[in-house]
Coordinates of C-alpha atoms in Angstrom, one line a residue:
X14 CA -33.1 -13.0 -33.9
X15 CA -33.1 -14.1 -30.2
X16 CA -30.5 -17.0 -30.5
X17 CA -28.2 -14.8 -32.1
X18 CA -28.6 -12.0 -29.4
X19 CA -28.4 -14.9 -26.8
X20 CA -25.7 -16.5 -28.5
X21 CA -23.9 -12.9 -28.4
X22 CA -24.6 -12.1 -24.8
X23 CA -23.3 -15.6 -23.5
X24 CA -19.7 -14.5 -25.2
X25 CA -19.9 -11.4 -23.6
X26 CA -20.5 -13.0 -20.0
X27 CA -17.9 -15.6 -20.8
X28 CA -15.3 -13.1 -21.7
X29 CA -16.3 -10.8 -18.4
X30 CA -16.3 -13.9 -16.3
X31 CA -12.8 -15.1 -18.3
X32 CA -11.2 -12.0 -17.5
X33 CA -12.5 -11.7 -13.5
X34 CA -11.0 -15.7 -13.2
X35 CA -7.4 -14.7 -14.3
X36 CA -5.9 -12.5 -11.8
X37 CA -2.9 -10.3 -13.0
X38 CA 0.5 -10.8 -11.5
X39 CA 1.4 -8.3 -8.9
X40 CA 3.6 -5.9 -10.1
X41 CA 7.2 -5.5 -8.7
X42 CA 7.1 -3.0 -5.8
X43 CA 9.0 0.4 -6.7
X44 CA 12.9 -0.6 -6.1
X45 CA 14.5 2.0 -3.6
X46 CA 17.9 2.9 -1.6
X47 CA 17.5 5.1 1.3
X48 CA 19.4 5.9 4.7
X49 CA 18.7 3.5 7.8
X50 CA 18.5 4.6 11.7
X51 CA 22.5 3.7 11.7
X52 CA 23.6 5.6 8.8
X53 CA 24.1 2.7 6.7
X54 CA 22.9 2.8 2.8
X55 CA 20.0 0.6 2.7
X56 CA 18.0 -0.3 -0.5
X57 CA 14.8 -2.3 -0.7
X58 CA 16.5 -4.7 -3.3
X59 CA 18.1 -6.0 0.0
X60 CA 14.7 -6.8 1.7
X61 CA 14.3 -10.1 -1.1
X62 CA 13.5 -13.5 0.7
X63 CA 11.5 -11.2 3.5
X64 CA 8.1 -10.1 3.6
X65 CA 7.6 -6.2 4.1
X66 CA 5.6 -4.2 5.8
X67 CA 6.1 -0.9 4.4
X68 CA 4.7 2.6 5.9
X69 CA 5.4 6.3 5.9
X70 CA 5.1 8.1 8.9
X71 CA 7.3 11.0 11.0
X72 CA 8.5 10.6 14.6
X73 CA 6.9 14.4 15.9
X74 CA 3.4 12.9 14.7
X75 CA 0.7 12.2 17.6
X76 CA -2.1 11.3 16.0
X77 CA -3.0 8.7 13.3
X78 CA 0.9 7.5 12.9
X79 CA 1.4 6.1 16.7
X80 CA -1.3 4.3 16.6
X81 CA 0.5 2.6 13.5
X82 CA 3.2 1.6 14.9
X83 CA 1.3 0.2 18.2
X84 CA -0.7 -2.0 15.7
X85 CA 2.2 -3.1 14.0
X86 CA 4.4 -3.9 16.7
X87 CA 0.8 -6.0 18.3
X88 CA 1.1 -7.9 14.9
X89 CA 4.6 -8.6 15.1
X90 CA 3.9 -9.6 19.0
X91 CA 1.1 -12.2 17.5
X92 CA 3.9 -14.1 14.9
X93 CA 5.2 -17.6 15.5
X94 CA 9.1 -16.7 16.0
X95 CA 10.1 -18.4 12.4
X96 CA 7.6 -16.0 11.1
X97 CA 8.8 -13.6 12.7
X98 CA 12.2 -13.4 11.3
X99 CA 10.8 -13.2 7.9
X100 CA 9.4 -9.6 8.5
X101 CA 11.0 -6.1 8.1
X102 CA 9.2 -3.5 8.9
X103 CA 10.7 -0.6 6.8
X104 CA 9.4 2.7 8.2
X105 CA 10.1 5.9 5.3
X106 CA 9.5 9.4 7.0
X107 CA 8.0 12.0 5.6
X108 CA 9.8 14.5 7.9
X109 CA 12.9 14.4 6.6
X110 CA 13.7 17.7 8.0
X111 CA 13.6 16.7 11.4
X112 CA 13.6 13.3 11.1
X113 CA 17.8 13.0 10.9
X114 CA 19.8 9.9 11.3
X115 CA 20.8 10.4 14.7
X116 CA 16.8 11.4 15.7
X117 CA 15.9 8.0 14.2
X118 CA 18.7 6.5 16.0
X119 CA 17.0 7.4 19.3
X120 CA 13.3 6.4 18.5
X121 CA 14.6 3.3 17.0
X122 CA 16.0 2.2 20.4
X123 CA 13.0 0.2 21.8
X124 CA 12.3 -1.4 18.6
X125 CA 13.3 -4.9 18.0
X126 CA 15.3 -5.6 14.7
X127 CA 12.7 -6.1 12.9
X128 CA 12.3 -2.6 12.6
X129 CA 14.1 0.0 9.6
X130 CA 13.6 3.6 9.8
X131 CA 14.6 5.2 7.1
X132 CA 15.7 8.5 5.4
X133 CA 16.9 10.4 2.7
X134 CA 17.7 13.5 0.6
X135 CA 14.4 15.5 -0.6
X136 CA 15.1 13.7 -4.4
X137 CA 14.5 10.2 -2.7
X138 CA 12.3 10.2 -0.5
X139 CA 10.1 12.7 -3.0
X140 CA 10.9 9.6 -5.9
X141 CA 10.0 6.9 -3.1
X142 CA 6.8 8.9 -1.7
X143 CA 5.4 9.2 -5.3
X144 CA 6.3 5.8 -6.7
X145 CA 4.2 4.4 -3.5
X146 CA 1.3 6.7 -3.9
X147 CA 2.2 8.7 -1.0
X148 CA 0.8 12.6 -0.6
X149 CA 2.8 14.5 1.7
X150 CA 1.9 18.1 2.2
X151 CA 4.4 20.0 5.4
X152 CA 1.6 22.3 7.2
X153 CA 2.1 25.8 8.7
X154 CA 5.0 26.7 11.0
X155 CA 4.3 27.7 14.7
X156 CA 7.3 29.5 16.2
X157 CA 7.4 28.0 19.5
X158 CA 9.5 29.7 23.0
X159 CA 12.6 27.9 22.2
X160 CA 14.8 30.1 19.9
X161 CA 15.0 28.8 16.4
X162 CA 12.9 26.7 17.0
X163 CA 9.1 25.4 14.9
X164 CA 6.5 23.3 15.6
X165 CA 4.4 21.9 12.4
X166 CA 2.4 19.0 11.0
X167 CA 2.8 17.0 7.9
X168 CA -0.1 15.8 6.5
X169 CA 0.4 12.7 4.6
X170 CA -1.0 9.3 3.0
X171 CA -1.8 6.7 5.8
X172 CA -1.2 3.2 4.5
X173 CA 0.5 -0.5 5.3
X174 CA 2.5 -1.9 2.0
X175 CA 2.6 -5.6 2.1
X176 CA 5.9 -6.8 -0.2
X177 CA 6.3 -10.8 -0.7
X178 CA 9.5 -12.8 -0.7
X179 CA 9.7 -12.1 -4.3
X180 CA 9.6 -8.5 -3.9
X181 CA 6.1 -7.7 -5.8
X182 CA 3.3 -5.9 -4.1
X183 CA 1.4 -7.8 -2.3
X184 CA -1.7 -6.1 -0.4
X185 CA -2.2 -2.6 1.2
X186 CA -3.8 -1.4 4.4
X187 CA -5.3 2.2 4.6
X188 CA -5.7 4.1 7.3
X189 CA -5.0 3.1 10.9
X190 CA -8.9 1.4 11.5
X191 CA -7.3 -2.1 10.5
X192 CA -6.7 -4.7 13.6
X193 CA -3.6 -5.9 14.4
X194 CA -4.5 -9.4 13.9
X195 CA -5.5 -8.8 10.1
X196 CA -1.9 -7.7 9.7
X197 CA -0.3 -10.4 11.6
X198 CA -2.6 -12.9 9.4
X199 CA -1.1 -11.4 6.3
X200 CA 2.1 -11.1 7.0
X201 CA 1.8 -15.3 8.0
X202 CA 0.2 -15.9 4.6
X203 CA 3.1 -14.1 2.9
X204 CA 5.9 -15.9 5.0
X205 CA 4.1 -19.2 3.6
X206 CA 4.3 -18.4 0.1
X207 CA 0.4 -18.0 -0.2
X208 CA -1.4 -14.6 -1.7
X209 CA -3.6 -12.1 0.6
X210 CA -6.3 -9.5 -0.4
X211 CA -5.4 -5.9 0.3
X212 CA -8.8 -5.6 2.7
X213 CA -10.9 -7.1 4.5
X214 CA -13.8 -4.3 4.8
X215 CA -16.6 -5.1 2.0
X216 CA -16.0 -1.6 0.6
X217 CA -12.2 -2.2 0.2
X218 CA -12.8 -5.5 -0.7
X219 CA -15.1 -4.5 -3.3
X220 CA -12.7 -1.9 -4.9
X221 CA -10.3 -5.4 -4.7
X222 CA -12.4 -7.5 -6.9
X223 CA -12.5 -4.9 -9.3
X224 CA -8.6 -4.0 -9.5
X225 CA -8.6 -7.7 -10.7
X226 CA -12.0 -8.2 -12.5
X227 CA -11.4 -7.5 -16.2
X228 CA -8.5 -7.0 -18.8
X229 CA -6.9 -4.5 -16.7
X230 CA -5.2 -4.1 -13.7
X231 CA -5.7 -0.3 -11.2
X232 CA -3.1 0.2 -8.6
X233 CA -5.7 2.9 -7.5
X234 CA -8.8 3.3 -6.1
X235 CA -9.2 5.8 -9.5
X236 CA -8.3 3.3 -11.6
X237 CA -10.7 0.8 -9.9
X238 CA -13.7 3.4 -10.9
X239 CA -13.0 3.7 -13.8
X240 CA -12.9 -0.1 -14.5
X241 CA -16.4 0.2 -12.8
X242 CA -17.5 2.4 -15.6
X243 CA -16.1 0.0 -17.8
X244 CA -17.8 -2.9 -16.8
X245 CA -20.8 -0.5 -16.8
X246 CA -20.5 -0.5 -20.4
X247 CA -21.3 -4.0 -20.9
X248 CA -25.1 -3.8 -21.4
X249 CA -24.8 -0.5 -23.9
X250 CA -22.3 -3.5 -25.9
X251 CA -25.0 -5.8 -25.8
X252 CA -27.4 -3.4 -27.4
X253 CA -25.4 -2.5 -30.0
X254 CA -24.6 -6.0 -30.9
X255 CA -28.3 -6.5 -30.5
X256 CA -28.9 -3.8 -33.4
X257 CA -26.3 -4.9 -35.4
X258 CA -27.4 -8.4 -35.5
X259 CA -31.4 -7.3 -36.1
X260 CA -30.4 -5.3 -39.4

């Protein structure tokens, strides 16, 4: 009776360890064509042979999305120059009301050309915000003493999309806590040709190993829970193969 049920919890284990071993191709990132800081049509299809670092974020925000773009422009500062022409930095607002070309024009002007702003009708950047995971949610509007004229936040999804040359997702950054340097070592492991994890933190690295541990693969931290569940299961299986095998 033991052999057997030691016999049947060695496949399991092999078949757990089997599954954590092969790591599932990245999927392709989410194709799409938006409107660049000049006006010009520009699509994400045109990005291939670069690595991208992809955000969402709206040019009236003061909080978490300035200290994005400090962080990323650090990162970009920290790149060997060969590296650094390997990198776009495509930047998608979700402000499309007031973010207009010619607004984006103007904050663009500092930036090197590294830098893409982009923008688009309501249908696109709706498409694009969704396809990326991206929750965007316009607050209140505060008349303010200019005629006409309203102040508001938009709360939204903070994150760093890392795309490889080949165009397939690569890693993601949440939040703003990251350091520059972490994003600067990415984006060098990416210009290489070489893979990165989405985190460094233990807790995002955990929810890592298990977007890649098992049969599946979770784009989401959801999906990543309920693989947890799922691996949970495993000692449940070996009881019932236990009673099956003691009949």
């Amino acid at each position: 009776m033991w052999h057997k049920l030691a016999w049947a919890g060695a496949a399991l284990v092999l078949l757990v360890l089997s599954a954590c071993s092969s790591v599932a191709e990245k999927p392709l990132a989410p194709l799409f064509e938006l409107t660049d800081h000049s006006g010009r049509t520009w699509g994400s299809e045109q990005a291939r042979g670069k690595v991208v670092a992809l955000t969402f974020l709206y040019t009236h925000c003061f909080e978490a999305c300035p200290v994005v773009i400090v962080k990323a422009q650090q990162a970009l500062a920290n790149l060997d120059a060969a590296i650094s022409q390997d990198v776009v930095v495509a930047v998608i607002t979700v402000d499309p009301e007031r973010d207009t070309v010619e607004d984006l024009r103007e904050y663009a002007r500092p930036f090197s050309t590294n830098w893409l702003f982009l923008t688009g009708t309501p249908g696109q950047l709706k498409t694009t915000w969704d396809n990326y995971g991206i929750q965007v949610k316009k607050g209140e509007e505060i008349p303010t003493s200019h005629p006409g004229h309203v102040e508001y936040e938009v709360s939204h999804t903070i994150k760093v999309v890392l795309i490889d040359k080949e165009g397939r997702l690569a890693a993601k950054l949440w939040g703003d806590g990251w350091p520059p340097e972490e994003l600067a070592q990415k984006l060098t492991l990416l210009s290489e040709g070489k893979t990165v994890s989405s985190d460094s933190s233990p807790w995002r690295s955990a929810m890592a190993f298990l977007q890649k541990c098992g049969p599946f693969y979770f784009a989401d931290s959801f999906g990543a829970i309920a693989h947890a569940v799922f691996l949970l299961t495993i000692p449940v299986g070996l009881f019932g193969l236990y009673k099956v095998l003691t009949r």
